[in-house]
Amino acid sequence: MSELVDKYADIRPYNDDEVAASVTRLIADNAFIDVLAKYNLPRFISSIPFLARFLVRRQLQKKWGGVNSVEQVQQEVAKYLALLVKRTTSEVTFSGLDQLDPKQAYLFISNHRDIVLDPALVNWGLFSHKMKTVRIAIGDNLLQIPYITELMRLNKSFIVKRSAKAPKEMLKALSQLSAYIYDSLAGGDSIWIAQKEGRAKDGFDQTDPALLKMLQLNGRKQKKEFSEYVRELKIVPVSISYQYEPCAIAKAKELYHKQHHGKYVKSAGEDIASIVEGFSAAKGHVHLAFGQPIDADCDSPERLAKTIDQQIVDSFFLHPGNYIAGGCKQAVIDKSDAKAFEQRMANVPEELKPLVLAMYAKPFHRKAEFYSSEHEQ
């Protein structure tokens, strides 16, 4: 293994020569097999562990036993994503991809509404347009379970060490991450990272300058000006818009709890439940707008954050629910779409309704704010 790869061994995705061993570990992992059995087999079979495990393992061995490269994993994931899109969305649409160079590596920075779906759908867009899929940034808070770590690293995910707390340890972890992102891009591999830590649970998409300061750590080491380094990174903002907000009730519960009790402590397995709900729940129409690579003269992380936000808010696709929740009387909304949104809101517990409505209204109001501030200038 080369010195370059060794430098990132603890955070990088698996290489081709590590794929087969990872698949073997997954097939041997009872916890992973039990989860698959629970969601894929009839209840009367999944309640008999030895039988369920035998059936699932046999199926996995048949399907994944010969997989031994990252590219093969991507092909299998694409098949699953095609099914997911068909079963849980009315359609997934893309804009801006035709403006990007398929041979160029980009740093895609997107708003963040769903733990796994956001990067998965970015990849679906790239894959559908015959472009190379991205390496995905994922927080180590999601990697408490061995099979999740295996799945993520198999699927081109690299680890963001959020658990590092001591200042020296944090700086070391962030510097390693910054260098890994730069070296990946330089080597022709695009990257996806969310615009801030954690999902936008209130519908407010805003880039955290701290993320951009992390990117610059490697630029500083190279003694490059911030604006020069930003141009090298080829940052492309991506605006992801779901007709039906993923995990809306769970997000609202967390906000409600924080408002009334000051803090919210996640229960064990809550992130996994969110991932499963994100995958399985109906999403309606999903649109991903890929922006233009940023080449404006952004001389500070704060200026760059505003430039990214401008593109994300500007290109955010507003669905009927956004107009309804935002109180827009001018929008022409199809009766069936209005009824579907009303039915969805009827299933929201009464105390959470204001929070869920605000979640849908926020993109509409932000777009209006950006539009009016542009016209004032």
PDB file of C-alpha atoms in Angstrom, residues 5 8 11 35 72 93 105-106 119 138 180 188 195 199 207 218 220 246 339 371 377:
ATOM      1  CA  VAL A   5      -3.057   5.699   1.199  1.00  0.00           C
ATOM      2  CA  TYR A   8      -5.539   8.213   5.439  1.00  0.00           C
ATOM      3  CA  ILE A  11     -10.652   7.575   7.523  1.00  0.00           C
ATOM      4  CA  VAL A  35     -31.894  -6.042  10.145  1.00  0.00           C
ATOM      5  CA  GLN A  72     -18.958  -3.406  -8.614  1.00  0.00           C
ATOM      6  CA  THR A  93     -35.162  15.493 -11.448  1.00  0.00           C
ATOM      7  CA  ALA A 105     -13.376  16.418 -10.005  1.00  0.00           C
ATOM      8  CA  TYR A 106     -15.610  18.743  -7.960  1.00  0.00           C
ATOM      9  CA  PRO A 119     -25.409  12.065  -1.012  1.00  0.00           C
ATOM     10  CA  ILE A 138     -19.844  10.960   7.064  1.00  0.00           C
ATOM     11  CA  TYR A 180      -7.678  14.035   2.287  1.00  0.00           C
ATOM     12  CA  GLY A 188      -9.671  12.938  -9.896  1.00  0.00           C
ATOM     13  CA  GLN A 195     -22.892  22.569   4.244  1.00  0.00           C
ATOM     14  CA  ARG A 199     -29.411  18.110   9.094  1.00  0.00           C
ATOM     15  CA  THR A 207     -23.404  27.059   5.280  1.00  0.00           C
ATOM     16  CA  ASN A 218      -4.505  22.382   3.890  1.00  0.00           C
ATOM     17  CA  ARG A 220      -2.705  27.387   4.686  1.00  0.00           C
ATOM     18  CA  PRO A 246     -37.711  13.386   5.181  1.00  0.00           C
ATOM     19  CA  LYS A 339     -54.968  17.826  -0.814  1.00  0.00           C
ATOM     20  CA  TYR A 371     -34.813  38.009  -4.191  1.00  0.00           C
ATOM     21  CA  GLN A 377     -28.718  46.396  -4.399  1.00  0.00           C
TER      22      GLN A 377
END
